[in-house]
XYZ file of C-alpha atoms in Angstrom:
576
model
C 23.303 -17.567 14.537
C 23.229 -14.203 16.520
C 19.978 -12.729 17.353
C 20.692 -8.585 16.660
C 19.996 -6.249 19.961
C 18.079 -3.201 18.635
C 18.541 -1.721 22.349
C 15.410 -1.583 23.955
C 12.917 0.603 22.830
C 11.575 3.660 24.266
C 9.370 6.801 23.710
C 9.993 9.881 21.742
C 7.782 11.523 23.472
C 10.215 10.947 26.761
C 13.819 10.430 24.779
C 14.748 11.591 22.073
C 16.068 10.101 18.715
C 20.209 10.844 18.160
C 23.580 9.994 18.631
C 26.951 9.903 20.270
C 29.164 12.884 19.298
C 25.726 14.490 17.426
C 24.236 18.271 17.761
C 20.833 17.600 16.702
C 18.183 14.764 17.884
C 15.103 13.905 15.975
C 12.085 15.164 18.973
C 8.321 15.944 19.006
C 9.851 18.429 21.621
C 10.395 21.818 20.141
C 10.967 23.873 22.736
C 10.588 24.000 26.765
C 7.451 22.266 26.969
C 6.502 22.183 23.808
C 5.643 18.945 21.906
C 4.838 19.568 17.966
C 2.179 16.317 16.100
C 5.160 15.746 13.716
C 8.323 14.309 14.043
C 11.634 17.566 13.989
C 15.445 17.615 13.414
C 16.180 20.221 16.096
C 19.766 21.575 16.567
C 21.890 21.530 19.422
C 23.370 24.509 18.667
C 23.590 28.362 18.726
C 20.784 27.206 21.706
C 18.284 24.478 20.921
C 16.274 24.896 17.658
C 13.753 22.558 15.213
C 15.118 23.678 12.524
C 13.099 20.598 9.412
C 9.774 18.654 10.319
C 9.685 14.848 9.611
C 6.248 14.565 7.930
C 5.248 11.325 6.889
C 2.458 11.664 3.271
C 0.202 9.770 1.072
C -1.114 11.203 -1.513
C -0.301 14.913 -0.424
C -2.202 14.246 2.970
C -0.536 13.558 6.141
C -0.453 9.891 7.093
C -1.583 8.000 9.958
C 1.366 6.642 11.592
C 2.859 6.027 15.466
C 6.393 6.499 16.088
C 8.610 3.058 16.862
C 12.154 4.155 18.690
C 15.200 1.858 19.585
C 18.633 3.008 19.660
C 19.169 2.537 16.521
C 16.765 2.167 13.983
C 12.816 4.901 14.484
C 10.332 3.885 12.368
C 7.462 5.391 11.321
C 4.618 2.086 11.212
C 1.752 3.367 9.315
C -1.297 1.105 7.178
C 0.006 2.714 3.856
C 3.910 1.481 4.261
C 5.989 2.615 7.210
C 9.663 5.626 6.979
C 12.498 4.422 8.542
C 15.512 6.329 10.083
C 19.372 5.935 11.417
C 22.154 8.136 11.847
C 25.117 7.357 9.239
C 27.408 9.616 11.331
C 26.965 12.109 14.063
C 26.034 15.052 11.545
C 24.557 13.052 9.088
C 20.670 10.439 8.928
C 20.186 8.534 6.474
C 16.039 7.536 5.608
C 14.344 4.953 3.837
C 10.721 5.237 3.158
C 8.077 2.195 1.401
C 4.375 2.519 1.134
C 4.674 6.211 2.304
C 6.523 9.636 1.553
C 8.328 11.829 3.134
C 8.099 15.184 3.561
C 11.314 18.023 4.693
C 10.177 20.854 5.010
C 11.632 23.988 7.221
C 9.800 24.604 10.779
C 9.448 28.050 10.611
C 7.476 29.724 7.906
C 8.460 33.094 8.055
C 12.384 34.029 6.702
C 13.296 37.609 7.614
C 17.043 39.135 6.970
C 18.165 37.598 10.502
C 15.700 34.733 11.375
C 14.567 32.050 10.032
C 15.171 29.415 7.145
C 16.244 30.106 3.895
C 15.984 26.945 0.867
C 17.133 26.488 -2.291
C 17.659 23.526 -4.459
C 22.141 23.556 -4.811
C 23.182 22.577 -8.528
C 26.908 22.033 -7.527
C 25.708 19.299 -5.255
C 22.539 18.458 -6.988
C 20.897 18.112 -3.654
C 18.593 20.344 -1.034
C 19.300 22.610 0.758
C 17.677 24.346 3.607
C 19.945 27.127 6.092
C 19.430 28.234 8.984
C 19.795 31.688 11.177
C 19.033 30.218 14.200
C 21.796 27.884 14.086
C 23.945 28.909 11.403
C 23.822 26.204 9.631
C 23.106 23.824 6.485
C 20.946 20.811 6.057
C 21.762 19.115 3.245
C 19.169 17.085 1.105
C 19.844 14.644 -1.694
C 17.683 11.434 -2.946
C 19.885 8.964 -3.231
C 17.055 6.766 -4.534
C 12.666 7.790 -5.685
C 11.993 10.684 -6.660
C 11.386 13.831 -5.864
C 7.086 14.482 -6.237
C 6.645 17.725 -4.758
C 9.023 21.126 -3.840
C 7.598 24.084 -2.396
C 9.402 27.696 -1.508
C 12.386 27.056 -3.118
C 14.718 30.819 -3.684
C 11.776 32.137 -1.297
C 11.402 35.442 0.843
C 9.609 36.487 3.516
C 6.431 33.345 4.410
C 5.732 30.650 3.492
C 6.155 26.597 3.128
C 9.675 25.576 2.213
C 10.235 22.012 1.657
C 10.293 19.095 -0.651
C 8.345 15.632 -0.868
C 9.795 12.547 -1.883
C 8.306 9.159 -2.848
C 8.786 6.230 -4.872
C 8.583 4.437 -8.522
C 5.284 2.674 -8.660
C 5.513 0.279 -5.888
C 9.007 0.997 -5.459
C 10.749 2.376 -2.352
C 13.110 5.668 -1.922
C 16.056 7.004 0.744
C 17.665 10.338 0.866
C 20.695 11.846 3.664
C 19.716 14.681 5.685
C 23.756 16.174 6.175
C 24.017 19.168 9.146
C 27.196 20.624 7.581
C 28.782 24.554 8.180
C 28.444 25.665 4.773
C 30.286 23.086 1.671
C 31.576 19.758 1.586
C 31.431 17.426 -1.566
C 28.706 16.029 -2.741
C 27.184 13.635 -1.328
C 27.085 9.868 -1.667
C 26.118 6.903 0.335
C 29.076 4.717 1.749
C 27.062 1.585 2.964
C 24.132 0.574 2.430
C 21.089 1.689 5.230
C 21.079 -1.609 6.857
C 24.064 -1.738 7.574
C 23.726 2.171 8.535
C 21.279 0.497 11.546
C 23.644 -2.464 12.294
C 26.484 0.228 12.854
C 24.422 2.625 14.930
C 23.327 -0.872 17.355
C 26.771 -2.045 17.888
C 28.008 1.436 18.699
C 25.452 1.662 21.529
C 25.919 -2.049 22.323
C 29.555 -1.528 22.644
C 29.056 2.292 25.153
C 26.236 0.011 27.317
C 28.168 -2.734 27.626
C 31.717 -0.270 28.829
C 29.576 1.061 31.252
C 27.180 -1.370 32.837
C 28.769 -4.635 31.945
C 27.255 -5.487 35.653
C 23.427 -5.128 34.230
C 20.958 -7.410 34.869
C 17.238 -8.331 35.524
C 17.493 -6.297 38.502
C 19.000 -3.607 37.414
C 15.805 -3.609 34.230
C 16.955 0.497 33.371
C 20.215 -0.210 32.707
C 20.456 -0.209 29.151
C 17.998 2.796 28.537
C 19.875 4.592 31.131
C 22.839 3.646 29.241
C 21.162 4.624 25.909
C 19.766 8.970 27.857
C 23.682 8.675 28.571
C 25.421 7.692 25.098
C 22.735 9.545 22.720
C 22.549 13.428 24.906
C 26.595 13.338 24.279
C 28.234 15.834 21.498
C 31.405 15.937 19.392
C 33.483 18.942 21.571
C 32.314 22.350 19.082
C 31.479 25.844 19.720
C 32.807 26.237 23.232
C 32.324 23.088 24.291
C 36.308 22.234 24.292
C 35.984 17.819 24.677
C 32.975 15.405 24.025
C 30.873 16.527 26.345
C 26.978 14.963 27.609
C 24.485 17.034 28.002
C 21.941 17.252 31.032
C 19.842 17.071 27.673
C 18.771 16.866 23.962
C 15.344 18.056 25.153
C 15.588 22.061 26.531
C 17.589 21.636 29.641
C 20.744 20.976 26.613
C 23.374 22.053 29.076
C 26.517 21.153 30.533
C 25.927 23.036 34.014
C 28.255 23.124 37.017
C 27.584 20.811 39.563
C 25.769 18.373 37.133
C 28.652 17.083 34.854
C 30.244 15.205 38.299
C 27.414 12.787 38.252
C 27.959 11.822 34.725
C 31.497 12.371 35.349
C 31.479 9.296 37.761
C 29.050 6.894 35.851
C 30.780 7.248 32.974
C 34.563 6.632 34.751
C 34.713 2.742 35.299
C 34.126 1.751 31.257
C 34.663 4.550 29.926
C 37.292 6.922 31.913
C 38.318 8.521 28.812
C 35.195 10.386 29.189
C 34.575 10.237 32.508
C 37.145 12.427 33.287
C 36.109 14.645 30.027
C 33.017 15.227 31.690
C 34.561 16.629 35.472
C 36.757 18.489 32.959
C 34.752 20.756 31.069
C 33.453 23.346 33.331
C 36.877 24.176 34.416
C 38.369 24.210 31.080
C 35.900 27.632 31.664
C 37.117 28.772 34.912
C 37.300 32.330 35.605
C 40.453 34.466 36.618
C 38.903 34.460 40.081
C 38.721 30.460 40.508
C 34.909 30.256 40.039
C 33.940 28.006 37.721
C 30.487 29.382 35.579
C 27.448 28.489 36.085
C 26.507 26.490 32.432
C 28.428 25.886 29.818
C 27.265 24.609 26.216
C 27.729 25.156 22.828
C 27.603 28.860 21.674
C 27.614 30.459 25.868
C 29.013 30.435 29.098
C 27.320 31.946 31.859
C 29.329 33.038 34.592
C 25.915 35.506 36.361
C 25.842 32.528 39.545
C 28.016 29.846 39.770
C 27.370 26.141 41.586
C 28.047 24.373 44.722
C 31.492 23.241 45.120
C 31.471 19.301 44.799
C 33.530 18.701 42.635
C 36.103 17.897 45.942
C 34.002 14.672 46.630
C 33.183 13.627 43.251
C 37.338 13.645 42.079
C 38.122 11.604 45.127
C 34.575 9.210 44.132
C 36.317 9.888 40.889
C 39.537 8.885 41.065
C 38.626 5.674 43.091
C 36.412 4.294 40.099
C 38.585 4.893 37.441
C 40.688 1.364 36.035
C 43.999 2.685 36.160
C 44.802 5.768 38.895
C 45.322 9.147 37.144
C 48.849 10.331 36.135
C 51.285 12.557 38.406
C 49.992 15.465 35.519
C 47.040 14.935 35.769
C 45.764 15.053 39.680
C 48.904 18.092 38.868
C 46.169 19.709 37.130
C 43.415 18.718 39.139
C 44.895 20.393 42.161
C 45.594 23.112 40.590
C 41.866 24.157 39.353
C 40.635 22.501 42.402
C 42.391 24.429 44.897
C 41.784 27.858 42.533
C 37.904 27.289 42.590
C 38.204 27.265 46.857
C 40.902 29.331 47.139
C 36.988 31.419 44.989
C 34.699 30.317 48.239
C 36.860 31.675 51.323
C 38.118 35.004 49.595
C 35.071 36.546 47.454
C 32.406 34.282 48.924
C 33.133 35.250 52.618
C 32.445 38.478 54.332
C 35.341 40.039 56.147
C 35.718 38.377 59.243
C 33.719 35.755 59.003
C 34.936 32.335 58.862
C 31.780 30.688 56.744
C 31.425 31.284 52.888
C 27.844 32.118 51.717
C 26.033 31.990 48.336
C 24.666 34.619 46.727
C 21.333 33.134 45.456
C 19.524 29.492 45.298
C 20.800 29.800 41.769
C 24.302 29.155 43.496
C 23.351 26.450 45.609
C 21.792 24.468 42.835
C 18.729 24.171 44.819
C 17.471 26.985 43.402
C 13.886 28.283 45.116
C 14.913 26.108 48.469
C 12.615 27.052 50.816
C 15.771 27.744 53.154
C 16.310 30.557 50.574
C 12.987 32.482 51.505
C 13.293 34.962 53.796
C 17.172 35.814 52.774
C 18.871 34.792 49.680
C 22.963 35.911 50.705
C 23.046 33.752 53.246
C 24.860 31.182 54.542
C 24.222 27.423 54.881
C 25.856 24.206 56.252
C 24.980 22.060 53.235
C 27.879 24.958 51.384
C 30.836 24.393 54.727
C 29.793 20.832 54.947
C 31.454 20.480 50.397
C 34.354 22.441 51.080
C 34.966 20.852 53.728
C 35.221 17.944 51.591
C 37.009 19.375 49.152
C 40.433 20.536 51.298
C 39.916 17.725 53.027
C 40.151 15.945 49.180
C 43.542 18.717 47.939
C 44.918 17.615 51.427
C 45.045 14.236 49.753
C 46.236 15.412 46.383
C 49.110 17.286 47.813
C 50.299 14.577 49.973
C 50.586 12.195 46.504
C 52.255 15.344 44.606
C 54.568 15.473 47.913
C 53.573 19.106 48.607
C 53.718 17.668 52.388
C 53.158 21.643 53.765
C 50.065 22.353 51.909
C 48.692 18.642 52.613
C 48.486 19.788 56.602
C 47.990 23.280 55.580
C 44.690 22.029 53.947
C 43.321 18.869 56.548
C 43.825 22.388 59.574
C 41.634 24.659 57.757
C 39.378 21.565 57.024
C 39.023 20.588 60.041
C 38.869 24.261 61.215
C 35.836 25.333 59.582
C 34.104 21.821 61.019
C 34.664 22.921 63.961
C 33.195 27.136 62.473
C 30.529 24.912 61.428
C 29.351 23.013 64.160
C 29.914 26.260 67.124
C 27.684 28.296 64.210
C 24.907 26.794 62.871
C 24.530 23.291 64.618
C 21.649 23.807 66.945
C 21.433 20.510 69.248
C 18.822 18.943 66.702
C 19.870 20.749 63.070
C 21.396 22.840 61.273
C 19.990 26.604 60.337
C 20.974 29.176 57.714
C 22.391 32.304 58.830
C 22.217 35.955 56.493
C 25.395 36.859 55.393
C 24.400 40.968 56.020
C 21.510 40.653 59.107
C 22.849 38.017 61.040
C 19.020 35.929 61.593
C 19.197 32.373 62.013
C 16.185 30.056 60.854
C 15.720 25.964 59.895
C 13.428 24.972 56.879
C 11.372 21.950 56.387
C 13.948 21.703 53.229
C 16.050 18.864 53.110
C 19.041 21.239 51.680
C 18.694 22.028 55.708
C 20.499 17.541 56.199
C 22.960 18.088 53.517
C 26.169 17.961 55.971
C 24.746 14.696 55.905
C 27.901 13.595 52.951
C 30.262 14.677 55.802
C 29.827 10.963 56.164
C 32.385 9.590 59.100
C 33.547 12.484 59.428
C 30.653 13.477 61.243
C 30.217 13.809 65.076
C 27.596 9.972 65.186
C 25.400 11.548 67.187
C 24.635 14.629 64.540
C 24.477 11.838 62.287
C 22.163 9.725 63.649
C 20.152 13.353 64.323
C 20.355 13.829 60.759
C 19.559 10.230 59.817
C 16.399 10.610 61.791
C 15.255 13.909 60.359
C 16.192 12.362 55.834
C 13.544 9.475 57.088
C 10.808 12.205 57.490
C 12.089 13.020 53.552
C 10.657 9.528 52.800
C 8.069 8.719 50.585
C 7.400 5.659 48.435
C 9.836 6.735 45.885
C 12.597 8.251 47.462
C 13.847 11.881 48.931
C 11.049 15.100 48.489
C 13.331 17.815 49.358
C 10.507 19.797 50.995
C 8.243 17.523 53.193
C 5.380 16.422 51.723
C 3.392 18.022 55.385
C 5.398 21.656 55.162
C 2.802 24.288 54.314
C 4.911 25.426 51.182
C 5.110 21.727 49.527
C 4.485 21.860 46.055
C 4.194 18.572 43.826
C 5.734 20.181 40.759
C 7.218 23.307 42.693
C 11.343 22.169 41.638
C 13.725 21.995 44.945
C 9.570 21.860 47.101
C 9.195 19.181 46.742
C 9.882 17.253 43.585
C 12.615 14.456 44.297
C 15.992 14.798 43.084
C 18.955 12.536 42.024
C 21.721 14.511 43.058
C 20.179 15.027 46.157
C 19.309 10.933 46.411
C 22.981 10.835 45.851
C 24.774 13.147 47.532
C 22.778 11.637 50.604
C 22.457 8.090 49.678
C 26.526 8.381 49.603
C 26.476 9.777 53.215
C 24.581 8.024 55.163
C 26.163 5.634 53.857
C 29.546 6.264 55.096
C 28.731 7.225 58.453
C 27.290 4.064 59.590
C 23.450 3.756 58.448
C 23.756 1.336 56.151
C 20.090 -0.010 56.299
C 18.057 3.594 55.407
C 20.801 4.894 52.607
C 20.094 1.078 51.285
C 16.128 2.551 51.152
C 16.935 5.502 49.765
C 18.716 3.716 46.328
C 15.734 0.899 46.374
C 14.043 3.462 46.235
C 15.109 4.767 43.892
C 16.153 2.734 41.812
C 12.204 1.270 41.496
C 11.368 5.156 40.764
C 14.032 5.140 37.451
C 12.504 2.172 36.665
C 9.092 2.735 36.526
C 8.491 6.421 35.010
C 12.272 7.008 33.712
C 15.151 9.610 34.189
C 13.762 12.514 34.745
C 14.620 16.024 35.724
C 12.530 15.269 39.129
C 9.761 13.256 39.924
C 6.479 13.885 41.693
C 7.386 12.577 45.764
C 4.011 11.269 46.018
C 2.843 10.256 42.876
C 6.361 9.265 41.512
C 5.353 10.451 37.928
C 7.963 12.342 35.268
C 8.178 15.708 36.011
C 9.898 18.653 33.757
C 12.556 17.472 31.011
C 12.287 13.678 30.312
C 14.839 12.883 29.045
C 17.606 13.997 32.136
C 21.641 12.387 31.958
C 22.157 12.621 35.675
C 19.347 11.179 36.587
C 20.226 8.134 34.264
C 24.258 8.529 35.246
C 22.360 8.404 39.237
C 20.206 5.352 38.120
C 24.051 3.882 37.157
C 25.540 4.694 40.621
C 23.044 2.863 42.330
C 22.419 0.288 40.129
C 25.952 -0.992 39.725
C 26.576 -0.975 44.176
C 23.794 -3.035 44.278
C 24.508 -5.502 41.864
C 28.179 -5.805 43.628
C 27.146 -5.639 46.958
C 28.961 -1.854 47.827
C 25.384 -0.796 49.360
C 24.793 -3.319 51.938
């Protein structure tokens, strides 16, 4: 007999319930750091918007229930009965209940000519429809069995409750379907039984986790949940998202930022190579005329007010080594052209006249938004930026050689070597790297881990510099990993974003650089601490460096991806 693989249980307060391809989730998180008492259908089209409130009821009153969730099934469980919910498809969920009724209500009570949710019965489909100004979409509720026991707010304008309640006849059960749609589609008919919907959802997730983490074992206990965080945050192409895209979260961090995506691409590459390549390429689809990548991409906006650090050469070098089949010549040529334009942006638009090293215009450009390195000035020349560009130019040289562009290969190799020599000459003091004001010329050092990021150069660093950086990095280690600001610094803040908390990308970049520089024992230690952190505290946006507590958004995909990368390497013995 085959045992059903239900997948890991998880807390809906931390991780939303969703499915691969969907633009909505079911969650109590209805806005940034805002938790409702009821679960809501929350859409991520045109931003994050709680559209429908889902309330289990008994005799018209809110029923006392608990939430239980695994990748294929969400359940409200109470003394009087239960309600189950499962995704039939990315835009349709099915709900069934026994002993409890279910109220489906508009989350917004106020309807204006420009905001809110309108509610009405649609005779053509024999269904109730909620239309949302915020998402620009419709949400259709079709009763498959049972009866509608109450409606309120049908065609009502202004303020008021809007919605319906469905229940069973006598002691019988009930079932409904809720669809997210654009304008119209044929009346809903159930293509399969509810239990088959659940089984199909479970099978889809099981196939995904088998693809991305076939190596998992008892030594990597968080691998399945990490895979679920990524799988459930993946959306189908829509709006400005040009490819299947992994959002950073289906909480409020529901965008693709132009360095976060690299870590998801790396985690997906061996088992889901097409999806992995899509993650790498997605921001490049919005590269502007200057060659710059956007700061972020989401359903209905592309932001260009900042950029993100050029880690893409480093990332693509790792990515193509992880792909089961090497990229085609055409794919390599496309990446080469995009990386070249991205690099030229930094070498032209971000270098002062006569200067050899580029600058950030703000901490946001670095990805380390409020790191203390940016306290004295914001428009600054930093060692991490030069290091990333050196690696990117080396990757361009390797790609050019593969594409038989030997002249370009020589040119990019020379440019990388020249920038590294300048970096060491201008920003290395003999003990540490410093930051320099682009306009003032003043230099300073800080207790930020950002100052140590040039360790990412790995094997390209002189051995004595690599060893010095490794010694400084050790000082940032807490029992849980690398604090982004020394815990002894007067600027350290437990929940200070880049002024203390542990972050996944810094962990991955530094661990990789240390390993390539030959500091395997320290790299192993960093990997082990971060894996244990995720196994204990989940996949938050960042973590308190002293307590390990997850901070900010609690379902962050680059954290889950980073865990998978380190867990895979540990399983294969590649971290020793």
